[in-house]
Amino acid sequence: MYKRVLLKLSGEALSSPDAAFDPEILKRLAKELKEVQKLGVELAIVVGGGNFIRGKMMAEMGMNRAQADYMGMLGTVINALAVQNALEQEGVQTRVQTAVEMQKVAEPFILRRALRHLEKGRIVIFGAGTGSPYFSTDTTAALRASEIDADVILMAKNGVDGVYDSDPKKNPDAKKYDTLNYMDVLNKGLQVMDSTAISMCMDNDIDLVVFNMNEPGNIVKAVRREVNGTTITKKK
């Protein structure tokens, strides 16, 4: 079982077709994360903001890229607070830390403070990405996992149970990988994370597990190394 874990959640994973937040999804997620905490695992979370806005997409529509990315960072903070609220309704102690300071809303990201929270059994939720434009929340996950010396990044996907050689929604014969190494991901151009994030994971020797979060119990299984997903490592 992993000891210290960084969970990467997409913004879309918190939403439904009718709303940016689905209360049932948040409640189910909070209950499962509480089970992870009960195992004695130190858990940090990086949450995306795609249920509100994607900076890259807005830039393609003509908006200034830096401005669009800052808007996306604010979306991740909203999601971080939503996850925090759902966890605290389950009696779980949490802290939200943001890369862009907003003291009335959350703590600023301070590495030593984040580590102390983890050691005390609190779930730490990182918002506002890296605090700089042009970096995705995938890169944020790789950066924060490296900083807190996490054993693994758990990539919780919305309805996708691993990494395939082509899009399984378009190609019924798509092949799923059980294991990969980071060079395979880069050389084959597999859409797991952006190349900056993949390179950072490889350089810092952090494993990456891609799995379907929509299946109940999968986050706990991923922490126990029992999930049916794809594991990406530096090893050949």
Short mmCIF file of C-alpha atoms in Angstrom, two decimals:
data_model
loop_
_atom_site.label_atom_id
_atom_site.label_comp_id
_atom_site.label_asym_id
_atom_site.label_seq_id
_atom_site.Cartn_x
_atom_site.Cartn_y
_atom_site.Cartn_z
CA MET A 1 0.00 0.00 0.00
CA TYR A 2 1.23 3.49 -0.82
CA LYS A 3 2.08 5.70 2.15
CA ARG A 4 1.85 9.21 0.66
CA VAL A 5 -0.38 9.78 -2.35
CA LEU A 6 -1.25 12.67 -4.62
CA LEU A 7 -4.69 12.32 -6.21
CA LYS A 8 -5.31 14.28 -9.42
CA LEU A 9 -8.98 15.07 -9.99
CA SER A 10 -10.31 16.72 -13.13
CA GLY A 11 -12.94 19.42 -12.76
CA GLU A 12 -15.24 17.45 -15.07
CA ALA A 13 -15.14 14.53 -12.62
CA LEU A 14 -17.07 16.68 -10.12
CA SER A 15 -19.76 17.71 -12.59
CA SER A 16 -22.85 16.28 -14.25
CA PRO A 17 -24.46 17.24 -17.59
CA ASP A 18 -26.78 19.61 -15.69
CA ALA A 19 -24.44 21.31 -13.23
CA ALA A 20 -20.81 22.29 -12.61
CA PHE A 21 -21.06 20.42 -9.31
CA ASP A 22 -23.00 17.23 -8.72
CA PRO A 23 -23.76 16.92 -4.97
CA GLU A 24 -24.03 13.14 -5.20
CA ILE A 25 -20.64 12.82 -6.89
CA LEU A 26 -19.03 15.07 -4.27
CA LYS A 27 -20.64 13.11 -1.45
CA ARG A 28 -19.53 9.75 -2.86
CA LEU A 29 -16.02 11.10 -3.44
CA ALA A 30 -15.79 12.42 0.12
CA LYS A 31 -16.87 9.08 1.61
CA GLU A 32 -14.24 7.25 -0.42
CA LEU A 33 -11.49 9.70 0.50
CA LYS A 34 -12.46 9.26 4.13
CA GLU A 35 -11.84 5.51 3.70
CA VAL A 36 -8.41 6.28 2.27
CA GLN A 37 -7.62 8.46 5.28
CA LYS A 38 -8.71 5.68 7.65
CA LEU A 39 -6.05 3.43 6.10
CA GLY A 40 -3.42 5.81 7.46
CA VAL A 41 -2.47 7.10 4.01
CA GLU A 42 -1.23 10.69 3.74
CA LEU A 43 -3.36 12.21 0.98
CA ALA A 44 -2.95 15.37 -1.08
CA ILE A 45 -5.24 16.42 -3.93
CA VAL A 46 -4.75 18.57 -7.02
CA VAL A 47 -8.04 19.52 -8.65
CA GLY A 48 -8.56 20.90 -12.15
CA GLY A 49 -11.02 23.54 -13.29
CA GLY A 50 -12.30 22.18 -16.58
CA ASN A 51 -15.93 22.19 -15.42
CA PHE A 52 -15.69 26.01 -15.48
CA ILE A 53 -13.06 27.08 -17.99
CA ARG A 54 -9.99 25.82 -19.82
CA GLY A 55 -7.34 28.47 -20.38
CA LYS A 56 -5.96 26.86 -23.54
CA MET A 57 -9.45 26.62 -25.06
CA MET A 58 -10.23 30.27 -24.28
CA ALA A 59 -6.90 31.32 -25.80
CA GLU A 60 -7.81 29.49 -29.01
CA MET A 61 -11.01 31.60 -29.07
CA GLY A 62 -8.96 34.80 -29.06
CA MET A 63 -8.51 35.58 -25.34
CA ASN A 64 -5.08 36.48 -24.01
CA ARG A 65 -3.55 33.17 -22.90
CA ALA A 66 -2.15 34.40 -19.58
CA GLN A 67 -5.47 36.02 -18.65
CA ALA A 68 -7.37 32.88 -19.61
CA ASP A 69 -5.04 30.71 -17.52
CA TYR A 70 -5.56 32.93 -14.46
CA MET A 71 -9.31 32.53 -14.92
CA GLY A 72 -8.76 28.77 -14.99
CA MET A 73 -6.75 28.96 -11.76
CA LEU A 74 -9.69 30.64 -10.02
CA GLY A 75 -11.91 27.80 -11.24
CA THR A 76 -9.62 25.27 -9.56
CA VAL A 77 -9.91 27.16 -6.27
CA ILE A 78 -13.72 26.98 -6.45
CA ASN A 79 -13.43 23.21 -6.99
CA ALA A 80 -10.93 22.87 -4.15
CA LEU A 81 -13.35 24.60 -1.76
CA ALA A 82 -16.20 22.35 -2.96
CA VAL A 83 -14.13 19.22 -2.27
CA GLN A 84 -13.09 20.62 1.11
CA ASN A 85 -16.72 21.26 2.07
CA ALA A 86 -17.77 17.74 1.04
CA LEU A 87 -14.93 16.21 3.08
CA GLU A 88 -15.63 18.30 6.16
CA GLN A 89 -19.30 17.27 6.06
CA GLU A 90 -17.93 13.73 6.48
CA GLY A 91 -15.88 14.84 9.49
CA VAL A 92 -12.53 14.83 7.67
CA GLN A 93 -9.97 17.49 8.56
CA THR A 94 -8.67 19.34 5.50
CA ARG A 95 -6.63 22.32 4.42
CA VAL A 96 -6.80 24.16 1.10
CA GLN A 97 -3.58 25.77 -0.09
CA THR A 98 -3.43 28.01 -3.15
CA ALA A 99 -0.51 29.03 -5.36
CA VAL A 100 -2.13 32.47 -5.80
CA GLU A 101 -2.55 34.09 -2.39
CA MET A 102 -6.12 34.72 -1.27
CA GLN A 103 -5.88 34.80 2.49
CA LYS A 104 -9.58 35.09 3.24
CA VAL A 105 -10.24 31.90 1.29
CA ALA A 106 -7.31 29.53 1.89
CA GLU A 107 -3.73 29.21 3.09
CA PRO A 108 -0.94 30.15 0.68
CA PHE A 109 1.06 27.17 -0.55
CA ILE A 110 3.97 26.68 1.85
CA LEU A 111 5.71 23.34 1.48
CA ARG A 112 6.69 22.84 5.12
CA ARG A 113 3.16 23.66 6.25
CA ALA A 114 1.68 21.25 3.70
CA LEU A 115 3.99 18.47 4.92
CA ARG A 116 3.02 19.18 8.52
CA HIS A 117 -0.69 18.92 7.65
CA LEU A 118 -0.08 15.58 5.93
CA GLU A 119 1.85 14.25 8.91
CA LYS A 120 -1.08 15.21 11.15
CA GLY A 121 -3.48 13.22 8.98
CA ARG A 122 -5.18 16.16 7.27
CA ILE A 123 -6.06 15.99 3.59
CA VAL A 124 -4.37 18.85 1.75
CA ILE A 125 -6.06 20.23 -1.38
CA PHE A 126 -3.92 22.30 -3.74
CA GLY A 127 -5.68 24.99 -5.78
CA ALA A 128 -4.73 27.68 -8.34
CA GLY A 129 -2.37 25.41 -10.25
CA THR A 130 1.28 26.41 -10.10
CA GLY A 131 0.34 30.07 -9.81
CA SER A 132 1.80 30.76 -13.26
CA PRO A 133 0.12 30.75 -16.69
CA TYR A 134 1.01 28.22 -19.40
CA PHE A 135 1.21 25.32 -16.90
CA SER A 136 -1.57 22.75 -16.71
CA THR A 137 -2.97 21.18 -13.56
CA ASP A 138 -1.31 17.95 -14.74
CA THR A 139 2.02 19.74 -14.41
CA THR A 140 0.84 21.05 -11.03
CA ALA A 141 0.19 17.46 -9.92
CA ALA A 142 3.68 16.39 -11.00
CA LEU A 143 5.25 19.43 -9.30
CA ARG A 144 3.38 19.06 -6.00
CA ALA A 145 3.97 15.29 -5.93
CA SER A 146 7.70 15.94 -6.36
CA GLU A 147 7.71 18.61 -3.65
CA ILE A 148 5.89 16.51 -1.04
CA ASP A 149 7.85 13.38 -2.03
CA ALA A 150 4.71 11.39 -2.88
CA ASP A 151 5.00 7.70 -3.69
CA VAL A 152 2.54 7.92 -6.58
CA ILE A 153 0.19 10.15 -8.54
CA LEU A 154 -3.28 8.65 -8.89
CA MET A 155 -4.90 10.02 -12.07
CA ALA A 156 -8.64 9.64 -11.46
CA LYS A 157 -10.25 9.65 -14.90
CA ASN A 158 -13.90 10.33 -15.66
CA GLY A 159 -15.16 7.08 -17.22
CA VAL A 160 -11.78 5.90 -18.61
CA ASP A 161 -10.19 2.84 -16.96
CA GLY A 162 -6.60 3.26 -18.17
CA VAL A 163 -4.34 4.19 -21.06
CA TYR A 164 -5.14 2.87 -24.57
CA ASP A 165 -3.22 2.90 -27.84
CA SER A 166 -6.15 4.81 -29.40
CA ASP A 167 -9.42 6.35 -28.25
CA PRO A 168 -11.58 3.45 -26.96
CA LYS A 169 -14.73 5.53 -27.50
CA LYS A 170 -13.97 5.74 -31.23
CA ASN A 171 -12.10 2.48 -31.76
CA PRO A 172 -13.70 -0.66 -30.24
CA ASP A 173 -10.45 -2.56 -30.93
CA ALA A 174 -8.30 -0.15 -28.91
CA LYS A 175 -5.71 -1.96 -26.81
CA LYS A 176 -5.37 -1.13 -23.13
CA TYR A 177 -1.96 -1.07 -21.49
CA ASP A 178 -1.55 -2.59 -18.01
CA THR A 179 1.93 -1.14 -17.56
CA LEU A 180 4.04 1.42 -19.44
CA ASN A 181 7.24 3.33 -18.87
CA TYR A 182 7.49 7.06 -19.31
CA MET A 183 9.61 6.88 -22.47
CA ASP A 184 6.89 4.76 -24.11
CA VAL A 185 4.33 7.43 -23.26
CA LEU A 186 6.48 10.18 -24.77
CA ASN A 187 7.59 8.21 -27.84
CA LYS A 188 4.10 6.95 -28.67
CA GLY A 189 2.49 10.33 -28.01
CA LEU A 190 -0.06 8.80 -25.63
CA GLN A 191 -2.49 11.37 -24.21
CA VAL A 192 -2.02 10.73 -20.48
CA MET A 193 -0.59 14.05 -19.25
CA ASP A 194 1.13 16.86 -21.09
CA SER A 195 4.80 16.27 -21.90
CA THR A 196 6.03 18.70 -19.22
CA ALA A 197 4.21 16.71 -16.51
CA ILE A 198 5.37 13.35 -17.89
CA SER A 199 9.00 14.51 -17.98
CA MET A 200 8.79 15.79 -14.40
CA CYS A 201 7.35 12.47 -13.17
CA MET A 202 10.09 10.58 -14.99
CA ASP A 203 12.89 12.82 -13.69
CA ASN A 204 11.65 12.48 -10.10
CA ASP A 205 10.88 8.74 -10.35
CA ILE A 206 7.20 9.05 -9.37
CA ASP A 207 4.82 6.30 -10.46
CA LEU A 208 1.56 7.24 -12.16
CA VAL A 209 -1.63 5.15 -11.96
CA VAL A 210 -4.48 5.92 -14.37
CA PHE A 211 -7.88 4.51 -13.42
CA ASN A 212 -11.63 5.08 -13.60
CA MET A 213 -12.92 7.04 -10.60
CA ASN A 214 -16.58 6.44 -11.55
CA GLU A 215 -16.43 2.88 -10.28
CA PRO A 216 -17.13 2.89 -6.51
CA GLY A 217 -14.18 1.86 -4.38
CA ASN A 218 -11.57 2.40 -7.08
CA ILE A 219 -9.65 5.13 -5.24
CA VAL A 220 -9.18 2.82 -2.24
CA LYS A 221 -8.17 -0.01 -4.60
CA ALA A 222 -5.66 2.30 -6.30
CA VAL A 223 -4.08 3.17 -2.94
CA ARG A 224 -3.82 -0.57 -2.20
CA ARG A 225 -2.32 -1.24 -5.66
CA GLU A 226 -5.33 -3.39 -6.56
CA VAL A 227 -7.12 -1.23 -9.13
CA ASN A 228 -7.72 -2.33 -12.71
CA GLY A 229 -5.94 0.52 -14.50
CA THR A 230 -2.62 1.42 -16.11
CA THR A 231 0.58 1.89 -14.10
CA ILE A 232 3.31 4.06 -15.62
CA THR A 233 6.82 3.90 -14.16
CA LYS A 234 10.37 4.90 -14.99
CA LYS A 235 11.36 1.23 -15.13
CA LYS A 236 11.60 -0.57 -18.47
#
